[in-house]
Amino acid sequence: MSLEAIRYRRGSLTILDQLRLPHVSEYVTISDCRDAFSAIERMVVRGAPAIAIVAALALAVELSCSKIEYASGAKMADTICERLEYLVGSRPTAVNLSDAARKLSKVARDAAEAGEGPEQVKERYIVAAEKMLQDDVEDNRNIGDHGAKWILDNVNHGDLHMKPVSVLTHCNTGSLATAGYGTALGIIRSLHAMESLQHAYCTETRPYNQGSRLTAYELATDLPQGMATLITDSMAASLLGRYQLAAIIVGADRVAANGDTANKIGTFQLAIVAKYHGVKFVVAAPTTSIDMGTASGNDICIEQRPAHEVLMVTGPVVTTKPEGGLSVDVQSVATIAPGMAGRIGVYNPSFDVTPKDLIDAIVTEKGVMVKNENNEFELAQLFV
Ligand code: MRU
């Protein structure tokens, strides 16, 4: 059973509150673009593909429920483009959101320019947004299968011959971060479906614990008991020194044209660890995460998050109710001494950039890219 982050039907959108998971499973209603902006900014929903889909569907819901009458198709298209531009401002690093906004704006503009009226432009937008939700799951399944086969073909030799493989993943790239199945986690699911997964390790992922809160939850939910292990971010070098892993598999928030990859903070150090131990380092992402307009990692804007995300930890306080049964209250507690919050600086970038030299393969729904003899990824080939 996979967790369902996004529930949509025409005119209605609810999302699983990922700030309260795994302690509380609660869906929140997204009625319009303002709700979506706030949910994305606060990370109620997170993960590059999920952010883009929630933004697109939020506008679809807003338009479906709106009673405003527009004078022309062009006016409707203007409104759609303005709303999408607003949504793009919610989080800067993941490119999927701006990619979706660009494609959906074009759908609305093209319809208006073809002389369609406001209701038709609206309908075209809604259908295109709904298609993004459907396409994402299919893309993820393809990423999963391509990535699993590549890992087995490229590392299942020597003393690993024909044996199931163990892998490590970082952050959360599963059903919760996408429309379903997942990218890096999708590869783990596919390895398991092929009966080729021995063990999956996941990092807790500082600063916001998506690994222990979300990935550990997804792996524990989806894999047989005993097949998944959680480690802290600082244990990866030690783990790879002691256990034989086939690959470290991560997602991506933005892959630059040269292959440099922005992903959750800590990814870069995992790539260094993989190189040291001779373990394959695999990036799994849909082509919507590849930004051919960004030349290299130096040009990627890295989001800085608030200090309190590092200074506090959040978890459930479980108490027995007087009438019987348990009450679960999610609370935050400080990790530093009282009064220190203003005296200690906090560096809290949400993402880092892994240079292409440390990446062995970039897996997309279209297939697996490896570097050519000049040590270059030819990512433009994915868009011809
Ligand atoms: O800050 P987040 O939780 O949105 O960051 C998520 C990641 O870095 C994921 O690895 C990435 O978005 C890929 S999700 C399929």
PDB file of C-alpha atoms in Angstrom, residues 28 79 268 360 374:
ATOM      1  CA  VAL A  28      -5.832  19.646   4.451  1.00  0.00           C
ATOM      2  CA  THR A  79      -5.383  35.459 -15.023  1.00  0.00           C
ATOM      3  CA  PHE A 268      26.860  16.255  -2.048  1.00  0.00           C
ATOM      4  CA  ASP A 360      27.448   7.979 -12.435  1.00  0.00           C
ATOM      5  CA  ASN A 374      34.647  13.470 -22.563  1.00  0.00           C
TER       6      ASN A 374
END
